[in-house]
PDB file of C-alpha atoms and ligand atoms in Angstrom:
ATOM      1  CA  MET A   8       3.392 -47.603  -2.457  1.00  0.00           C
ATOM      2  CA  ALA A   9       5.793 -44.661  -2.469  1.00  0.00           C
ATOM      3  CA  LYS A  10       7.425 -43.847   0.841  1.00  0.00           C
ATOM      4  CA  ASN A  11       6.793 -40.433   2.389  1.00  0.00           C
ATOM      5  CA  ASN A  12       9.902 -38.859   0.901  1.00  0.00           C
ATOM      6  CA  PRO A  13      10.392 -35.650   2.945  1.00  0.00           C
ATOM      7  CA  LEU A  14      11.508 -33.705  -0.118  1.00  0.00           C
ATOM      8  CA  ILE A  15       8.305 -34.602  -1.981  1.00  0.00           C
ATOM      9  CA  VAL A  16       6.224 -33.709   1.070  1.00  0.00           C
ATOM     10  CA  ILE A  17       7.939 -30.321   1.283  1.00  0.00           C
ATOM     11  CA  ILE A  18       7.575 -29.646  -2.438  1.00  0.00           C
ATOM     12  CA  THR A  19       3.893 -30.629  -2.367  1.00  0.00           C
ATOM     13  CA  ALA A  20       3.254 -28.429   0.668  1.00  0.00           C
ATOM     14  CA  PHE A  21       4.999 -25.560  -1.092  1.00  0.00           C
ATOM     15  CA  LEU A  22       2.930 -26.009  -4.267  1.00  0.00           C
ATOM     16  CA  VAL A  23      -0.330 -26.177  -2.305  1.00  0.00           C
ATOM     17  CA  LEU A  24       0.604 -23.041  -0.365  1.00  0.00           C
ATOM     18  CA  SER A  25       1.513 -21.115  -3.549  1.00  0.00           C
ATOM     19  CA  LEU A  26      -1.756 -22.160  -5.145  1.00  0.00           C
ATOM     20  CA  MET A  27      -3.697 -21.037  -2.071  1.00  0.00           C
ATOM     21  CA  PHE A  28      -1.834 -17.745  -2.057  1.00  0.00           C
ATOM     22  CA  SER A  29      -2.685 -17.005  -5.692  1.00  0.00           C
ATOM     23  CA  LEU A  30      -6.316 -17.995  -5.110  1.00  0.00           C
ATOM     24  CA  VAL A  31      -6.536 -15.638  -2.121  1.00  0.00           C
ATOM     25  CA  LYS A  32      -4.951 -12.899  -4.201  1.00  0.00           C
ATOM     26  CA  ALA A  33      -7.418 -13.530  -7.033  1.00  0.00           C
ATOM     27  CA  THR A  34     -10.547 -13.716  -4.887  1.00  0.00           C
ATOM     28  CA  SER A  35      -9.919 -10.999  -2.289  1.00  0.00           C
ATOM     29  CA  THR A  36      -9.681  -8.393  -5.050  1.00  0.00           C
ATOM     30  CA  ASN A  37     -11.354  -8.116  -8.438  1.00  0.00           C
ATOM     31  CA  ILE A  38     -11.592  -5.788 -11.436  1.00  0.00           C
ATOM     32  CA  THR A  39     -13.659  -3.372  -9.323  1.00  0.00           C
ATOM     33  CA  THR A  40     -10.629  -3.019  -7.025  1.00  0.00           C
ATOM     34  CA  ASP A  41      -8.520  -2.145 -10.081  1.00  0.00           C
ATOM     35  CA  GLN A  42     -11.151   0.363 -11.238  1.00  0.00           C
ATOM     36  CA  HIS A  43     -11.140   2.053  -7.812  1.00  0.00           C
ATOM     37  CA  ALA A  44      -7.343   2.231  -7.885  1.00  0.00           C
ATOM     38  CA  LEU A  45      -7.297   3.850 -11.343  1.00  0.00           C
ATOM     39  CA  LEU A  46     -10.121   6.275 -10.488  1.00  0.00           C
ATOM     40  CA  ALA A  47      -8.118   7.270  -7.395  1.00  0.00           C
ATOM     41  CA  LEU A  48      -5.178   8.000  -9.695  1.00  0.00           C
ATOM     42  CA  LYS A  49      -7.446  10.033 -11.990  1.00  0.00           C
ATOM     43  CA  ASP A  50      -8.655  12.016  -8.935  1.00  0.00           C
ATOM     44  CA  HIS A  51      -5.034  12.794  -8.078  1.00  0.00           C
ATOM     45  CA  ILE A  52      -4.309  14.293 -11.521  1.00  0.00           C
ATOM     46  CA  THR A  53      -4.150  18.068 -11.246  1.00  0.00           C
ATOM     47  CA  TYR A  54      -3.254  18.867 -14.856  1.00  0.00           C
ATOM     48  CA  ASP A  55      -4.286  16.915 -17.966  1.00  0.00           C
ATOM     49  CA  PRO A  56      -3.509  19.209 -20.930  1.00  0.00           C
ATOM     50  CA  THR A  57      -5.186  17.080 -23.605  1.00  0.00           C
ATOM     51  CA  ASN A  58      -8.043  15.908 -21.330  1.00  0.00           C
ATOM     52  CA  ARG A  59      -7.064  12.374 -22.223  1.00  0.00           C
ATOM     53  CA  LEU A  60      -7.855  10.792 -18.871  1.00  0.00           C
ATOM     54  CA  ALA A  61     -10.790  13.118 -18.255  1.00  0.00           C
ATOM     55  CA  GLN A  62     -12.488  11.945 -21.450  1.00  0.00           C
ATOM     56  CA  ASN A  63     -11.196   8.426 -21.888  1.00  0.00           C
ATOM     57  CA  TRP A  64     -11.105   7.012 -18.360  1.00  0.00           C
ATOM     58  CA  SER A  65     -14.879   6.899 -18.167  1.00  0.00           C
ATOM     59  CA  ARG A  66     -16.853   4.760 -15.716  1.00  0.00           C
ATOM     60  CA  SER A  67     -19.141   3.749 -18.598  1.00  0.00           C
ATOM     61  CA  SER A  68     -16.411   1.759 -20.372  1.00  0.00           C
ATOM     62  CA  SER A  69     -14.398  -1.178 -19.082  1.00  0.00           C
ATOM     63  CA  ILE A  70     -11.036  -0.171 -17.628  1.00  0.00           C
ATOM     64  CA  CYS A  71      -9.448  -2.690 -19.995  1.00  0.00           C
ATOM     65  CA  ASN A  72     -10.428  -0.319 -22.849  1.00  0.00           C
ATOM     66  CA  TRP A  73      -8.977   2.752 -21.169  1.00  0.00           C
ATOM     67  CA  ILE A  74      -6.026   4.437 -22.824  1.00  0.00           C
ATOM     68  CA  GLY A  75      -2.710   3.396 -21.271  1.00  0.00           C
ATOM     69  CA  ILE A  76      -4.201   0.253 -19.696  1.00  0.00           C
ATOM     70  CA  THR A  77      -3.612  -3.365 -20.685  1.00  0.00           C
ATOM     71  CA  CYS A  78      -5.413  -6.262 -18.988  1.00  0.00           C
ATOM     72  CA  GLY A  79      -4.400  -9.908 -18.732  1.00  0.00           C
ATOM     73  CA  VAL A  80      -5.902 -12.139 -21.426  1.00  0.00           C
ATOM     74  CA  HIS A  81      -7.165 -14.743 -18.966  1.00  0.00           C
ATOM     75  CA  HIS A  82      -7.835 -12.986 -15.659  1.00  0.00           C
ATOM     76  CA  HIS A  83      -8.896  -9.572 -17.085  1.00  0.00           C
ATOM     77  CA  ARG A  84      -7.013  -7.648 -14.432  1.00  0.00           C
ATOM     78  CA  VAL A  85      -4.729  -4.675 -15.063  1.00  0.00           C
ATOM     79  CA  THR A  86      -1.225  -5.827 -15.995  1.00  0.00           C
ATOM     80  CA  VAL A  87       0.155  -2.651 -17.622  1.00  0.00           C
ATOM     81  CA  LEU A  88      -0.327   0.993 -16.646  1.00  0.00           C
ATOM     82  CA  ASN A  89       1.599   3.080 -19.159  1.00  0.00           C
ATOM     83  CA  ILE A  90       0.747   6.776 -19.199  1.00  0.00           C
ATOM     84  CA  SER A  91       4.217   7.917 -20.259  1.00  0.00           C
ATOM     85  CA  TYR A  92       4.339  11.171 -22.269  1.00  0.00           C
ATOM     86  CA  PHE A  93       0.747  12.196 -21.387  1.00  0.00           C
ATOM     87  CA  GLY A  94       1.910  15.576 -20.025  1.00  0.00           C
ATOM     88  CA  LEU A  95       0.149  14.924 -16.713  1.00  0.00           C
ATOM     89  CA  ALA A  96       0.775  16.536 -13.333  1.00  0.00           C
ATOM     90  CA  GLY A  97      -0.392  15.051 -10.063  1.00  0.00           C
ATOM     91  CA  THR A  98       0.549  12.636  -7.295  1.00  0.00           C
ATOM     92  CA  LEU A  99       0.456   8.866  -6.885  1.00  0.00           C
ATOM     93  CA  PRO A 100      -2.301   7.632  -4.534  1.00  0.00           C
ATOM     94  CA  PRO A 101      -1.696   4.674  -2.164  1.00  0.00           C
ATOM     95  CA  GLN A 102      -4.608   2.832  -3.809  1.00  0.00           C
ATOM     96  CA  LEU A 103      -2.322   2.014  -6.755  1.00  0.00           C
ATOM     97  CA  GLY A 104      -0.931  -0.643  -4.399  1.00  0.00           C
ATOM     98  CA  ASN A 105      -4.209  -2.514  -4.963  1.00  0.00           C
ATOM     99  CA  LEU A 106      -3.382  -3.297  -8.600  1.00  0.00           C
ATOM    100  CA  SER A 107      -2.368  -6.815  -7.549  1.00  0.00           C
ATOM    101  CA  PHE A 108      -1.585  -8.071 -11.062  1.00  0.00           C
ATOM    102  CA  LEU A 109       0.391  -5.055 -12.260  1.00  0.00           C
ATOM    103  CA  GLN A 110       3.584  -5.980 -14.112  1.00  0.00           C
ATOM    104  CA  VAL A 111       4.465  -2.648 -15.724  1.00  0.00           C
ATOM    105  CA  LEU A 112       4.151   0.747 -14.058  1.00  0.00           C
ATOM    106  CA  ALA A 113       5.310   3.384 -16.541  1.00  0.00           C
ATOM    107  CA  ILE A 114       4.601   7.048 -15.869  1.00  0.00           C
ATOM    108  CA  GLY A 115       7.755   8.512 -17.446  1.00  0.00           C
ATOM    109  CA  ASN A 116       7.956  12.006 -18.966  1.00  0.00           C
ATOM    110  CA  ASN A 117       5.113  13.620 -17.032  1.00  0.00           C
ATOM    111  CA  SER A 118       5.160  16.039 -14.089  1.00  0.00           C
ATOM    112  CA  PHE A 119       4.219  13.742 -11.209  1.00  0.00           C
ATOM    113  CA  SER A 120       5.373  15.084  -7.841  1.00  0.00           C
ATOM    114  CA  GLY A 121       5.268  14.096  -4.196  1.00  0.00           C
ATOM    115  CA  SER A 122       6.699  10.956  -2.646  1.00  0.00           C
ATOM    116  CA  LEU A 123       6.054   7.273  -3.325  1.00  0.00           C
ATOM    117  CA  PRO A 124       3.395   6.112  -0.841  1.00  0.00           C
ATOM    118  CA  ASP A 125       4.722   3.433   1.523  1.00  0.00           C
ATOM    119  CA  GLU A 126       1.690   1.236   0.826  1.00  0.00           C
ATOM    120  CA  LEU A 127       2.646   0.990  -2.816  1.00  0.00           C
ATOM    121  CA  PHE A 128       5.286  -1.702  -2.441  1.00  0.00           C
ATOM    122  CA  PHE A 129       4.254  -2.825   1.022  1.00  0.00           C
ATOM    123  CA  LEU A 130       4.477  -6.529   1.812  1.00  0.00           C
ATOM    124  CA  GLY A 131       3.030  -8.334  -1.155  1.00  0.00           C
ATOM    125  CA  ASN A 132       1.391  -5.336  -2.831  1.00  0.00           C
ATOM    126  CA  LEU A 133       2.389  -5.050  -6.485  1.00  0.00           C
ATOM    127  CA  SER A 134       4.253  -8.311  -6.065  1.00  0.00           C
ATOM    128  CA  SER A 135       4.152  -9.055  -9.821  1.00  0.00           C
ATOM    129  CA  LEU A 136       5.955  -5.889 -10.913  1.00  0.00           C
ATOM    130  CA  ARG A 137       8.627  -6.379 -13.577  1.00  0.00           C
ATOM    131  CA  VAL A 138       9.117  -2.821 -14.848  1.00  0.00           C
ATOM    132  CA  VAL A 139       8.923   0.451 -12.930  1.00  0.00           C
ATOM    133  CA  ASP A 140       9.618   3.535 -15.051  1.00  0.00           C
ATOM    134  CA  LEU A 141       9.192   6.783 -13.132  1.00  0.00           C
ATOM    135  CA  SER A 142      11.795   8.677 -15.181  1.00  0.00           C
ATOM    136  CA  TYR A 143      11.549  12.403 -15.964  1.00  0.00           C
ATOM    137  CA  ASN A 144       9.075  13.510 -13.303  1.00  0.00           C
ATOM    138  CA  GLN A 145       9.437  15.600 -10.124  1.00  0.00           C
ATOM    139  CA  LEU A 146       9.007  12.786  -7.604  1.00  0.00           C
ATOM    140  CA  SER A 147      10.763  13.265  -4.269  1.00  0.00           C
ATOM    141  CA  GLY A 148      11.462  11.595  -0.940  1.00  0.00           C
ATOM    142  CA  THR A 149      13.384   8.406  -0.321  1.00  0.00           C
ATOM    143  CA  ILE A 150      13.169   5.156  -2.287  1.00  0.00           C
ATOM    144  CA  PRO A 151      11.001   2.784  -0.205  1.00  0.00           C
ATOM    145  CA  SER A 152      13.280  -0.163   0.618  1.00  0.00           C
ATOM    146  CA  SER A 153      10.238  -2.454   0.171  1.00  0.00           C
ATOM    147  CA  ILE A 154      10.462  -2.047  -3.614  1.00  0.00           C
ATOM    148  CA  PHE A 155      13.562  -4.248  -3.622  1.00  0.00           C
ATOM    149  CA  GLN A 156      11.656  -7.068  -1.889  1.00  0.00           C
ATOM    150  CA  ILE A 157       9.694  -7.567  -5.124  1.00  0.00           C
ATOM    151  CA  SER A 158      11.556 -10.571  -6.499  1.00  0.00           C
ATOM    152  CA  SER A 159      10.116 -10.183 -10.021  1.00  0.00           C
ATOM    153  CA  LEU A 160      11.474  -6.633 -10.457  1.00  0.00           C
ATOM    154  CA  GLU A 161      13.724  -6.417 -13.544  1.00  0.00           C
ATOM    155  CA  ARG A 162      13.881  -2.725 -14.449  1.00  0.00           C
ATOM    156  CA  LEU A 163      13.820   0.292 -12.160  1.00  0.00           C
ATOM    157  CA  ASP A 164      14.216   3.638 -13.895  1.00  0.00           C
ATOM    158  CA  LEU A 165      14.210   6.653 -11.583  1.00  0.00           C
ATOM    159  CA  THR A 166      16.182   8.948 -13.959  1.00  0.00           C
ATOM    160  CA  SER A 167      15.667  12.670 -13.459  1.00  0.00           C
ATOM    161  CA  ASN A 168      13.510  13.121 -10.383  1.00  0.00           C
ATOM    162  CA  MET A 169      14.223  14.638  -6.976  1.00  0.00           C
ATOM    163  CA  PHE A 170      14.621  11.463  -4.942  1.00  0.00           C
ATOM    164  CA  ASP A 171      16.939  11.941  -1.976  1.00  0.00           C
ATOM    165  CA  GLY A 172      18.403  10.112   0.992  1.00  0.00           C
ATOM    166  CA  GLN A 173      20.471   6.942   0.864  1.00  0.00           C
ATOM    167  CA  ILE A 174      20.234   4.107  -1.614  1.00  0.00           C
ATOM    168  CA  PRO A 175      18.619   1.267   0.379  1.00  0.00           C
ATOM    169  CA  LEU A 176      20.936  -1.620   1.308  1.00  0.00           C
ATOM    170  CA  THR A 177      18.090  -4.048   0.491  1.00  0.00           C
ATOM    171  CA  ILE A 178      18.918  -3.339  -3.168  1.00  0.00           C
ATOM    172  CA  SER A 179      20.449  -6.780  -3.739  1.00  0.00           C
ATOM    173  CA  LYS A 180      17.255  -8.644  -2.722  1.00  0.00           C
ATOM    174  CA  CYS A 181      15.832  -8.595  -6.250  1.00  0.00           C
ATOM    175  CA  GLN A 182      17.051  -9.670  -9.678  1.00  0.00           C
ATOM    176  CA  LEU A 183      17.381  -6.260 -11.324  1.00  0.00           C
ATOM    177  CA  GLN A 184      18.644  -6.210 -14.907  1.00  0.00           C
ATOM    178  CA  MET A 185      18.464  -2.434 -15.312  1.00  0.00           C
ATOM    179  CA  LEU A 186      18.826   0.244 -12.659  1.00  0.00           C
ATOM    180  CA  SER A 187      18.978   3.978 -13.248  1.00  0.00           C
ATOM    181  CA  LEU A 188      19.344   6.433 -10.381  1.00  0.00           C
ATOM    182  CA  SER A 189      20.789   9.232 -12.570  1.00  0.00           C
ATOM    183  CA  TYR A 190      19.862  12.883 -12.006  1.00  0.00           C
ATOM    184  CA  ASN A 191      18.492  12.737  -8.484  1.00  0.00           C
ATOM    185  CA  ILE A 192      19.879  14.075  -5.221  1.00  0.00           C
ATOM    186  CA  PHE A 193      20.846  10.903  -3.384  1.00  0.00           C
ATOM    187  CA  THR A 194      23.457  11.147  -0.659  1.00  0.00           C
ATOM    188  CA  GLY A 195      25.877   8.738   0.970  1.00  0.00           C
ATOM    189  CA  HIS A 196      27.810   5.835  -0.476  1.00  0.00           C
ATOM    190  CA  ILE A 197      27.088   3.637  -3.442  1.00  0.00           C
ATOM    191  CA  PRO A 198      26.193   0.481  -1.485  1.00  0.00           C
ATOM    192  CA  LYS A 199      28.507  -2.441  -2.196  1.00  0.00           C
ATOM    193  CA  GLU A 200      25.337  -4.590  -2.291  1.00  0.00           C
ATOM    194  CA  ILE A 201      24.918  -3.331  -5.892  1.00  0.00           C
ATOM    195  CA  GLY A 202      27.758  -5.738  -6.699  1.00  0.00           C
ATOM    196  CA  ASN A 203      25.485  -8.616  -5.691  1.00  0.00           C
ATOM    197  CA  LEU A 204      22.934  -7.872  -8.408  1.00  0.00           C
ATOM    198  CA  THR A 205      24.139 -10.749 -10.555  1.00  0.00           C
ATOM    199  CA  MET A 206      21.580 -10.224 -13.346  1.00  0.00           C
ATOM    200  CA  LEU A 207      22.434  -6.538 -13.769  1.00  0.00           C
ATOM    201  CA  LYS A 208      23.195  -5.508 -17.362  1.00  0.00           C
ATOM    202  CA  GLU A 209      22.686  -1.744 -17.209  1.00  0.00           C
ATOM    203  CA  LEU A 210      23.549   0.591 -14.339  1.00  0.00           C
ATOM    204  CA  TYR A 211      23.236   4.381 -14.482  1.00  0.00           C
ATOM    205  CA  LEU A 212      24.384   6.507 -11.576  1.00  0.00           C
TER     206      LEU A 212
HETATM  207  C1  LIG B   3     -15.860  -7.387  -6.599  1.00  0.00           C
HETATM  208  O1  LIG B   3     -15.907  -7.718  -5.215  1.00  0.00           O
HETATM  209  C2  LIG B   3     -16.872  -6.990  -4.478  1.00  0.00           C
HETATM  210  C3  LIG B   3     -16.796  -7.378  -3.001  1.00  0.00           C
HETATM  211  O2  LIG B   3     -15.590  -7.995  -2.672  1.00  0.00           O
HETATM  212  C4  LIG B   3     -18.260  -7.268  -5.014  1.00  0.00           C
HETATM  213  O3  LIG B   3     -19.209  -6.478  -4.318  1.00  0.00           O
HETATM  214  C5  LIG B   3     -18.304  -6.914  -6.493  1.00  0.00           C
HETATM  215  O4  LIG B   3     -19.567  -7.263  -7.023  1.00  0.00           O
HETATM  216  C6  LIG B   3     -17.213  -7.645  -7.233  1.00  0.00           C
HETATM  217  N1  LIG B   3     -17.219  -7.154  -8.616  1.00  0.00           N
HETATM  218  C7  LIG B   3     -17.093  -7.958  -9.681  1.00  0.00           C
HETATM  219  C8  LIG B   3     -17.084  -7.282 -11.009  1.00  0.00           C
HETATM  220  O5  LIG B   3     -16.966  -9.167  -9.555  1.00  0.00           O
HETATM  221  C1  LIG B   4      -7.457  -1.316  -1.356  1.00  0.00           C
HETATM  222  O1  LIG B   4      -7.484  -2.594  -0.755  1.00  0.00           O
HETATM  223  C2  LIG B   4      -7.812  -2.609   0.600  1.00  0.00           C
HETATM  224  C3  LIG B   4      -7.815  -4.041   1.029  1.00  0.00           C
HETATM  225  O2  LIG B   4      -6.807  -4.769   0.442  1.00  0.00           O
HETATM  226  C4  LIG B   4      -9.153  -1.986   0.851  1.00  0.00           C
HETATM  227  O3  LIG B   4      -9.365  -1.878   2.228  1.00  0.00           O
HETATM  228  C5  LIG B   4      -9.202  -0.618   0.214  1.00  0.00           C
HETATM  229  O4  LIG B   4     -10.501  -0.083   0.337  1.00  0.00           O
HETATM  230  C6  LIG B   4      -8.824  -0.715  -1.234  1.00  0.00           C
HETATM  231  N1  LIG B   4      -8.903   0.579  -1.825  1.00  0.00           N
HETATM  232  C7  LIG B   4      -9.638   0.817  -2.873  1.00  0.00           C
HETATM  233  C8  LIG B   4      -9.646   2.231  -3.328  1.00  0.00           C
HETATM  234  O5  LIG B   4     -10.238  -0.048  -3.492  1.00  0.00           O
HETATM  235  C1  LIG B   5     -10.191   5.374 -25.078  1.00  0.00           C
HETATM  236  O1  LIG B   5      -9.020   5.244 -25.874  1.00  0.00           O
HETATM  237  C2  LIG B   5      -8.906   3.967 -26.459  1.00  0.00           C
HETATM  238  C3  LIG B   5      -7.532   3.889 -27.109  1.00  0.00           C
HETATM  239  O2  LIG B   5      -7.268   5.013 -27.881  1.00  0.00           O
HETATM  240  C4  LIG B   5     -10.045   3.762 -27.431  1.00  0.00           C
HETATM  241  O3  LIG B   5      -9.949   2.491 -28.032  1.00  0.00           O
HETATM  242  C5  LIG B   5     -11.349   3.869 -26.666  1.00  0.00           C
HETATM  243  O4  LIG B   5     -12.450   3.783 -27.544  1.00  0.00           O
HETATM  244  C6  LIG B   5     -11.434   5.211 -25.938  1.00  0.00           C
HETATM  245  N1  LIG B   5     -12.615   5.195 -25.101  1.00  0.00           N
HETATM  246  C7  LIG B   5     -13.381   6.264 -24.932  1.00  0.00           C
HETATM  247  C8  LIG B   5     -14.558   6.104 -24.018  1.00  0.00           C
HETATM  248  O5  LIG B   5     -13.152   7.323 -25.470  1.00  0.00           O
HETATM  249  C1  LIG B   6       5.101   3.200 -22.624  1.00  0.00           C
HETATM  250  O1  LIG B   6       4.575   3.846 -23.748  1.00  0.00           O
HETATM  251  C2  LIG B   6       5.537   4.609 -24.468  1.00  0.00           C
HETATM  252  C3  LIG B   6       4.822   5.418 -25.517  1.00  0.00           C
HETATM  253  O2  LIG B   6       3.814   4.698 -26.137  1.00  0.00           O
HETATM  254  C4  LIG B   6       6.562   3.660 -25.048  1.00  0.00           C
HETATM  255  O3  LIG B   6       7.539   4.371 -25.764  1.00  0.00           O
HETATM  256  C5  LIG B   6       7.239   2.928 -23.889  1.00  0.00           C
HETATM  257  O4  LIG B   6       8.128   1.957 -24.385  1.00  0.00           O
HETATM  258  C6  LIG B   6       6.222   2.246 -22.996  1.00  0.00           C
HETATM  259  N1  LIG B   6       6.901   1.805 -21.784  1.00  0.00           N
HETATM  260  C7  LIG B   6       6.866   0.543 -21.348  1.00  0.00           C
HETATM  261  C8  LIG B   6       7.635   0.258 -20.119  1.00  0.00           C
HETATM  262  O5  LIG B   6       6.236  -0.333 -21.922  1.00  0.00           O
HETATM  263  C1  LIG B   7      -1.383  -3.359   0.498  1.00  0.00           C
HETATM  264  O1  LIG B   7      -1.121  -4.488   1.272  1.00  0.00           O
HETATM  265  C2  LIG B   7      -1.586  -4.432   2.588  1.00  0.00           C
HETATM  266  C3  LIG B   7      -1.159  -5.687   3.267  1.00  0.00           C
HETATM  267  O2  LIG B   7      -1.397  -6.798   2.461  1.00  0.00           O
HETATM  268  C4  LIG B   7      -3.104  -4.245   2.577  1.00  0.00           C
HETATM  269  O3  LIG B   7      -3.572  -4.102   3.896  1.00  0.00           O
HETATM  270  C5  LIG B   7      -3.456  -3.025   1.780  1.00  0.00           C
HETATM  271  O4  LIG B   7      -4.843  -2.881   1.729  1.00  0.00           O
HETATM  272  C6  LIG B   7      -2.885  -3.145   0.400  1.00  0.00           C
HETATM  273  N1  LIG B   7      -3.288  -2.025  -0.424  1.00  0.00           N
HETATM  274  C7  LIG B   7      -3.010  -0.758  -0.198  1.00  0.00           C
HETATM  275  C8  LIG B   7      -3.533   0.210  -1.178  1.00  0.00           C
HETATM  276  O5  LIG B   7      -2.324  -0.390   0.719  1.00  0.00           O
HETATM  277  C1  LIG B   8      11.539  13.219 -21.663  1.00  0.00           C
HETATM  278  O1  LIG B   8      11.632  14.391 -20.875  1.00  0.00           O
HETATM  279  C2  LIG B   8      12.967  14.878 -20.759  1.00  0.00           C
HETATM  280  C3  LIG B   8      12.928  16.031 -19.795  1.00  0.00           C
HETATM  281  O2  LIG B   8      11.894  16.908 -20.097  1.00  0.00           O
HETATM  282  C4  LIG B   8      13.487  15.267 -22.108  1.00  0.00           C
HETATM  283  O3  LIG B   8      14.823  15.694 -21.990  1.00  0.00           O
HETATM  284  C5  LIG B   8      13.423  14.053 -23.007  1.00  0.00           C
HETATM  285  O4  LIG B   8      13.808  14.432 -24.313  1.00  0.00           O
HETATM  286  C6  LIG B   8      12.030  13.507 -23.050  1.00  0.00           C
HETATM  287  N1  LIG B   8      12.061  12.322 -23.844  1.00  0.00           N
HETATM  288  C7  LIG B   8      11.402  12.215 -24.964  1.00  0.00           C
HETATM  289  C8  LIG B   8      11.591  10.956 -25.706  1.00  0.00           C
HETATM  290  O5  LIG B   8      10.648  13.072 -25.349  1.00  0.00           O
HETATM  291  C1  LIG B   9      27.088 -10.778  -1.663  1.00  0.00           C
HETATM  292  O1  LIG B   9      27.198 -12.118  -2.096  1.00  0.00           O
HETATM  293  C2  LIG B   9      28.276 -12.803  -1.467  1.00  0.00           C
HETATM  294  C3  LIG B   9      28.416 -14.143  -2.138  1.00  0.00           C
HETATM  295  O2  LIG B   9      27.177 -14.747  -2.320  1.00  0.00           O
HETATM  296  C4  LIG B   9      27.945 -12.945   0.009  1.00  0.00           C
HETATM  297  O3  LIG B   9      28.973 -13.632   0.671  1.00  0.00           O
HETATM  298  C5  LIG B   9      27.817 -11.545   0.595  1.00  0.00           C
HETATM  299  O4  LIG B   9      27.389 -11.625   1.923  1.00  0.00           O
HETATM  300  C6  LIG B   9      26.833 -10.703  -0.178  1.00  0.00           C
HETATM  301  N1  LIG B   9      27.003  -9.352   0.273  1.00  0.00           N
HETATM  302  C7  LIG B   9      26.009  -8.536   0.503  1.00  0.00           C
HETATM  303  C8  LIG B   9      26.426  -7.195   0.957  1.00  0.00           C
HETATM  304  O5  LIG B   9      24.834  -8.831   0.355  1.00  0.00           O
END
């Protein structure tokens, strides 16, 4: 009989807890949650020059067939939202924070405005994000410091918006490989915490 090695007990407890966490995440929300989140986004679009979302994001077809959307092969939940270069104007609704399996959020080269809702990156929401590309829009307000708590975040591209305020000191909490803050109106110092981003390969200020 194996002794109760404390390390094994801790590792087992950790594995059981992670499994429970992913089960809770998978069962408390479903594809209907994702549909509501995307329809909320559609409702917040004020200009859609080619009527792409108006025509294609239809309740009668599965969201996994909507233009700009990719779903996971196994769990059939939204993993990629890429509506870059659609020419859209509008704002980002807090409901986007309910896309629990989202890995890529790419809305570059549109005319999105307004601030990033706090709920978006709040405690565990969007906790699978790898890529956030908000470049070339008219987004404003401060960068929510919660975004840097997302440990999976690899790329954050905020190029050419109107973000202001200070660069959050929490910046070194994630494993960023690419960070662009170019062409915004940030103030204050470049935090020395940037030097602790050991995986960083590209930095644009
Ligand atoms: C999603 O969950 C809600 C309640 O949590 C339920 O009413 C609905 O039928 C579920 N939808 C699917 C497609 O499983
Ligand atoms: C987002 O999720 C929360 C619970 O996590 C729920 O209360 C809310 O209604 C959801 N919003 C939508 C639009 O589904
Ligand atoms: C939406 O666009 C996708 C990709 O272009 C296409 O496969 C799908 O048939 C379109 N759906 C509708 C309802 O137009
Ligand atoms: C989003 O789509 C555009 C155009 O199809 C593509 O160039 C870009 O690489 C995509 N972005 C991401 C993050 O996948
Ligand atoms: C975000 O996470 C919080 C806490 O887990 C939850 O209450 C909320 O419903 C989630 N979704 C949104 C859209 O805020
Ligand atoms: C994206 O938009 C910016 C600003 O309008 C523009 O300078 C850039 O050329 C665009 N990128 C592409 C690939 O069209
Ligand atoms: C950066 O990392 C070094 C070495 O791990 C650590 O001593 C220091 O406290 C960190 N600094 C900040 C500002 O996080």
